[in-house]
XYZ file of C-alpha atoms in Angstrom:
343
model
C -34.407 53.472 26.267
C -34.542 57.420 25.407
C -37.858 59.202 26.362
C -38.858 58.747 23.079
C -38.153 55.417 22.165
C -41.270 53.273 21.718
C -40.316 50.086 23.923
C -39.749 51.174 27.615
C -38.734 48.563 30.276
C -38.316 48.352 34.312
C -35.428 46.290 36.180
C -38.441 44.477 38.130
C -38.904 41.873 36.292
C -37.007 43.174 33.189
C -40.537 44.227 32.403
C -41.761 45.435 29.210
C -43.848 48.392 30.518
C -44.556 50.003 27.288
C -44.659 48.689 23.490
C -45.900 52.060 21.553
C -47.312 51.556 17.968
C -49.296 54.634 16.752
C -48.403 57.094 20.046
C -50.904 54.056 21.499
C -49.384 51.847 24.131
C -50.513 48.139 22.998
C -49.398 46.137 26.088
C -51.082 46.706 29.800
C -49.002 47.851 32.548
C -48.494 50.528 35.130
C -46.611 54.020 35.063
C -44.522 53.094 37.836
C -42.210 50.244 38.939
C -43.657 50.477 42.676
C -47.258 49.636 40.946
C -45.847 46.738 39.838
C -45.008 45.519 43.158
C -48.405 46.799 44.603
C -50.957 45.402 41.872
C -48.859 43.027 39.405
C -50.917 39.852 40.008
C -51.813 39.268 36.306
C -47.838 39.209 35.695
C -48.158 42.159 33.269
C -44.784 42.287 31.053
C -42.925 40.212 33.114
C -39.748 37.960 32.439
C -41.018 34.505 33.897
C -38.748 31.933 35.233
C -37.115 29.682 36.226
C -40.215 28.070 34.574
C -42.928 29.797 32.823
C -46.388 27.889 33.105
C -47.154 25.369 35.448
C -45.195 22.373 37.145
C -47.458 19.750 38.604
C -48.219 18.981 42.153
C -45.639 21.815 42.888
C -42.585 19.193 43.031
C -39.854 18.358 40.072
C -39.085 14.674 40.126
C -35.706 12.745 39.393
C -32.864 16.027 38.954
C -30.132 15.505 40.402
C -29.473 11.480 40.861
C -32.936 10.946 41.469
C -33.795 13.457 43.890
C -37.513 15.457 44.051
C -37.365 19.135 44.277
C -40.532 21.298 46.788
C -41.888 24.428 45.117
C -44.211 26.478 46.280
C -47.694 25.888 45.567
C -49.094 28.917 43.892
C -51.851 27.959 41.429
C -53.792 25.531 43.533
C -51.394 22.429 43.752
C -49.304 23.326 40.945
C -46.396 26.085 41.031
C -46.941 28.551 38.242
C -44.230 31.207 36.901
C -41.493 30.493 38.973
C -43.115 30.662 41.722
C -44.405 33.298 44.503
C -41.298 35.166 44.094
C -40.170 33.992 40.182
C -37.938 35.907 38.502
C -40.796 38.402 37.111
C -41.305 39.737 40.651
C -37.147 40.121 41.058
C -35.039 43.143 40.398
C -32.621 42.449 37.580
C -29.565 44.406 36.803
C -29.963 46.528 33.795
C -30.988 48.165 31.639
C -26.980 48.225 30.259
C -26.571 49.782 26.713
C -24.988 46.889 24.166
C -25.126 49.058 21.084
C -27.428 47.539 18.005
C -27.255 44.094 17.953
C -29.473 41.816 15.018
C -32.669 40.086 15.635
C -31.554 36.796 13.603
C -34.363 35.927 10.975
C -36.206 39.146 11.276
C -34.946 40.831 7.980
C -33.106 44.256 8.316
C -33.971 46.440 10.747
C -33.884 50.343 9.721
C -31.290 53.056 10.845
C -31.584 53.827 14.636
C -32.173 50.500 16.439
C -31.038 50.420 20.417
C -29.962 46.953 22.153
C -30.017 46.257 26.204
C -29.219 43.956 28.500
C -30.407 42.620 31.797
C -28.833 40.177 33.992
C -30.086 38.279 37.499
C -28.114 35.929 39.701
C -30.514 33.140 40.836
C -29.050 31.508 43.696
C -29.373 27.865 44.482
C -32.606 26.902 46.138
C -34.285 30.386 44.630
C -37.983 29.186 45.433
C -36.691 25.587 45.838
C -35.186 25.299 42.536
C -32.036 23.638 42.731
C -28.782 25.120 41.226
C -27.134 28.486 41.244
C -28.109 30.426 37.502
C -26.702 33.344 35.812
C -29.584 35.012 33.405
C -29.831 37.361 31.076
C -32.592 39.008 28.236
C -31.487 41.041 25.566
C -34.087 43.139 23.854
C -33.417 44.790 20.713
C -35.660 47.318 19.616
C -35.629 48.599 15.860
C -37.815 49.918 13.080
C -38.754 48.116 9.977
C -41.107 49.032 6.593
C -43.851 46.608 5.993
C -45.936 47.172 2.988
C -45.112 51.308 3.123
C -45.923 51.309 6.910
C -43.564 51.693 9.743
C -43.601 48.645 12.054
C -41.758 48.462 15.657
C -39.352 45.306 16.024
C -38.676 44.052 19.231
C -36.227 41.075 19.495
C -35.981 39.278 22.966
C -33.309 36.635 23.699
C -32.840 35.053 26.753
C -29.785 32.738 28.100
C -29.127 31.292 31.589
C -26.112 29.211 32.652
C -25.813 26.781 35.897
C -22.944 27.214 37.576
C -23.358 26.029 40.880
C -24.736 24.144 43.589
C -26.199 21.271 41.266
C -25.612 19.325 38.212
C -29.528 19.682 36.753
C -32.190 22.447 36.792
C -35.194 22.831 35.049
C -34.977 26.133 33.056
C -38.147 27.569 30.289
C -37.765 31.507 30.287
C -40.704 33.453 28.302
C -42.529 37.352 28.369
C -45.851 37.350 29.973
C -46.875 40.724 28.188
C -50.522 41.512 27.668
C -51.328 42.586 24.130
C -54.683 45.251 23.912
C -54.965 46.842 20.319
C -58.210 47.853 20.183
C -57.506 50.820 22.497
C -60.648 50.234 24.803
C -60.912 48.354 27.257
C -61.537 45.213 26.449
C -59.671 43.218 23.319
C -63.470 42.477 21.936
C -63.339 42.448 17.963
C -59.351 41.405 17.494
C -59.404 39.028 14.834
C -56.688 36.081 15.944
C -54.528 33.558 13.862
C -52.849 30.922 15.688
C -50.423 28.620 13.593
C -51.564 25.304 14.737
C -54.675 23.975 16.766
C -53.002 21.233 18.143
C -52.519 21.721 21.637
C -51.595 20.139 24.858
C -55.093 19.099 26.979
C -55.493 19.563 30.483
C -56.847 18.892 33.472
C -58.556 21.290 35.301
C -55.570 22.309 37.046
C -53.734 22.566 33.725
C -51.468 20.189 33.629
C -51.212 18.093 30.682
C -52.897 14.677 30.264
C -51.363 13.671 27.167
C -49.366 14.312 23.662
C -50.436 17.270 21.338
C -53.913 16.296 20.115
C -56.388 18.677 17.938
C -57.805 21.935 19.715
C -61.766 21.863 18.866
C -62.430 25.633 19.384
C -60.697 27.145 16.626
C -58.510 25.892 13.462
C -54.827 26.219 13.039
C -53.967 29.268 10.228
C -57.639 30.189 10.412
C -58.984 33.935 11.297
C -61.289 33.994 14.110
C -62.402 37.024 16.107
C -62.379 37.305 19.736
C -65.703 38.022 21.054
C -66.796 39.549 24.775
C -66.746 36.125 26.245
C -66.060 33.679 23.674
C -64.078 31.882 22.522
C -62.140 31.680 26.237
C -58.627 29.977 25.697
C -55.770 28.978 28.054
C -53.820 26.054 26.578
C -50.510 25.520 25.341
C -50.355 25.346 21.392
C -47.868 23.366 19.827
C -45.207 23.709 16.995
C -42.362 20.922 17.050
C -43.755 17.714 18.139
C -40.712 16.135 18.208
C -40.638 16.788 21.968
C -37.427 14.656 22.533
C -35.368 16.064 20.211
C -35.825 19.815 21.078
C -32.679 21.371 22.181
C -32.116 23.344 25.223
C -30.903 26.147 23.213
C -33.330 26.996 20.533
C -31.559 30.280 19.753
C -29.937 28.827 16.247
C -33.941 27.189 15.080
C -35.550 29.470 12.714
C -38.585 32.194 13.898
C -41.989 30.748 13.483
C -44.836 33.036 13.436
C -47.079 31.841 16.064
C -49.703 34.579 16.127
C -51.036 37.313 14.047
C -53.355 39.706 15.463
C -55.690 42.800 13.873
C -58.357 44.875 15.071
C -60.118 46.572 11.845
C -61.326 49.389 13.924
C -57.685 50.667 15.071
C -55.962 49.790 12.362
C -53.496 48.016 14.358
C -51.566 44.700 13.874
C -48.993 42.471 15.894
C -47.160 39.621 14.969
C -45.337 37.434 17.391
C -42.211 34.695 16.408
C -40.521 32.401 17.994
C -37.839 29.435 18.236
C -39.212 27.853 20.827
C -41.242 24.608 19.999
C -44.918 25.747 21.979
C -47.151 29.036 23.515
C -49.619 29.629 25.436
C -52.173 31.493 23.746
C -54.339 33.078 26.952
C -57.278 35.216 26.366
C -57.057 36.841 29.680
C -60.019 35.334 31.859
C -58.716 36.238 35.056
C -57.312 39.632 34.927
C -58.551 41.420 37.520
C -56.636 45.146 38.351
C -58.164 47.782 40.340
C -58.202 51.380 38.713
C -54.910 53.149 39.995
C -52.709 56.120 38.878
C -55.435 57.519 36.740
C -55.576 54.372 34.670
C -58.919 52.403 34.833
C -59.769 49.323 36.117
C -58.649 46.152 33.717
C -60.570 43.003 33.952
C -61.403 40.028 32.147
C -60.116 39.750 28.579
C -58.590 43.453 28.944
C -55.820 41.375 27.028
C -54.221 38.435 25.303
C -51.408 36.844 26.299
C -48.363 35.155 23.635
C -46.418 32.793 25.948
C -43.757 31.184 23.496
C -42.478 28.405 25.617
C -41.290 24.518 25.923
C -44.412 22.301 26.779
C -46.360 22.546 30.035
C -44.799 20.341 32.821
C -41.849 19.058 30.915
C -39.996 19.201 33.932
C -42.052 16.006 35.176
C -42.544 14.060 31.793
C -40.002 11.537 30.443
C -40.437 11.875 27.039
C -40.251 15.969 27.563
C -37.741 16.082 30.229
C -34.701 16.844 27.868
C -36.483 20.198 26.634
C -36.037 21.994 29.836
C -33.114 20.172 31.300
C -30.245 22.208 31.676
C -26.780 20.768 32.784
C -24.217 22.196 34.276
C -21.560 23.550 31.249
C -24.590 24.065 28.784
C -26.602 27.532 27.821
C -30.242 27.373 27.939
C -31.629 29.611 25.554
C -34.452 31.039 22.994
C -35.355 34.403 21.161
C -38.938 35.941 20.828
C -39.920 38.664 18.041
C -42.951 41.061 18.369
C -43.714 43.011 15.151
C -46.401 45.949 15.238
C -47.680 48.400 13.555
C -50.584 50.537 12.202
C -52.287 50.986 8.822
């Protein structure tokens, strides 16, 4: 994007480094790409897959005529992003110009929207998933007038192909961007609407013990405000129960909103869509980043995380598999919408 554009990205990770609103930068990251590399733990912006979230016991079972697949144990037993290497921590090809493309179901964008592409070539066995996969995310960025006010569009839409090496993989692609609007350092005082409370609960490893049930903390389509500590939330929040019949490719489903976010005190506001059937709404316990490059240190709930996704550990239950099964000759695929902007 040009220097002035207010969406900047990096081919690590076809991060999101900057999402401007105001002249104020609204998602944590780093000035440079090599900072990435150095201090990324928290997965700041990054493009997560093969598998966003977390697969249990760090193994996907029956792929492939019954065979069981070894990942790498990242998050205690489990594997988590993709990975200790996932595809947020790879260099993609790209940015390539595409011209102005639509963001499907996000109304008209205004005069002097930009579209690019990245691309990454996953080879088979890439952190011991099986199957060779082409990739790609297209973000679109564009301006739109809500209610008199200039908002910032940014459409993401991602697509990977097997082509190789297997006849299954296990595929669920999302952004891992941290969200601060308040400014300071801490997202303290952002008042939060989720579309649903019911959720996937966990274990204490976060895997899933059972179907979507009802999330006791806060209500579905209900304001609440995030407060120093409280309330603390990691879980995967559900949209389309229907968990067998959600397609691979969920780029023709409508947008849902599945967040809306305002802080009163910077005037600020971000809404996030979706066509994928969960997210993981994370109020960012465990960041922990030194202070580097002149920026200070970030820590605990220094932001909030919008994981649109399929649900947690599909990979390894039945009734789930089919969501993030991809077969050789099919497109995996979904499309994410941030809207932002400032009163």
């Amino acid at each position: 994007m040009a220097d002035e554009a207010p969406v900047s990205f990096l081919p690590l990770g076809a991060i999101i480094q900057e999402l401007r609103v105001g002249g104020t930068n609204i998602v944590q990251g780093f000035p440079a790409q090599s900072l990435y590399e150095s201090h990324n733990d928290p997965f700041f912006g990054e493009t997560i897959g093969r598998v966003a979230n977390r697969i249990g016991g760090a193994k996907i079972n029956n792929l492939n005529g019954g065979k069981s697949y070894a990942l790498a144990a990242n998050n205690g037993p489990n594997n988590l992003h993709g990975g200790v290497l996932g595809w947020g921590k790879k260099i993609w090809e790209g940015p390539k110009p595409v011209g102005i493309l639509e963001i499907p179901g996000a109304g008209k964008l205004d005069d002097g929207g930009e579209s690019v592409k990245f691309n990454l070539v996953s080879p088979d066995g890439d952190e011991g998933f099986p199957g060779k996969v082409e990739a790609s995310v297209v973000y679109t960025v564009g301006a739109q007038n809500v209610d008199g006010k200039e908002a910032i569009l940014l459409g993401i839409e991602y697509e990977a192909e097997l082509v190789d090496g297997a006849d299954e993989t296990v595929i669920n692609m999302t952004n891992h961007s941290y969200f601060n609007l308040t400014g300071g350092p801490s997202i303290e005082g952002t008042v939060i609407t989720l579309a649903t409370n019911t959720y996937l609960p966990v274990d204490d490893g976060g895997i899933p013990t059972g179907g979507p049930t009802a999330f006791s903390k806060v209500e579905g389509n209900k304001a609440f405000t995030l407060g120093p500590v409280e309330p603390d939330i990691d879980d995967c929040f559900v949209i389309n129960e229907a968990a067998n019949a959600i397609p691979i490719d969920t780029r023709s489903s409508p947008l849902n909103k599945l967040v809306t976010a305002f802080h009163p005190e910077s005037k600020t506001h971000l809404e996030v869509y979706s066509t994928e059937p969960a997210f993981q709404f994370y109020t960012g316990k465990y960041i922990e980043v030194p202070a580097v490059a002149g920026l200070p240190a970030r820590g605990a709930r220094s932001g909030f995380c919008v994981e649109p996704s399929r649900y947690v550990n599909a990979a390894n239950v039945d009734d789930w598999k089919s969501q993030m099964l991809l077969k050789k000759g099919e497109k995996y695929g979904c499309r994410i919408v941030y809207k932002a902007w400032k009163d």
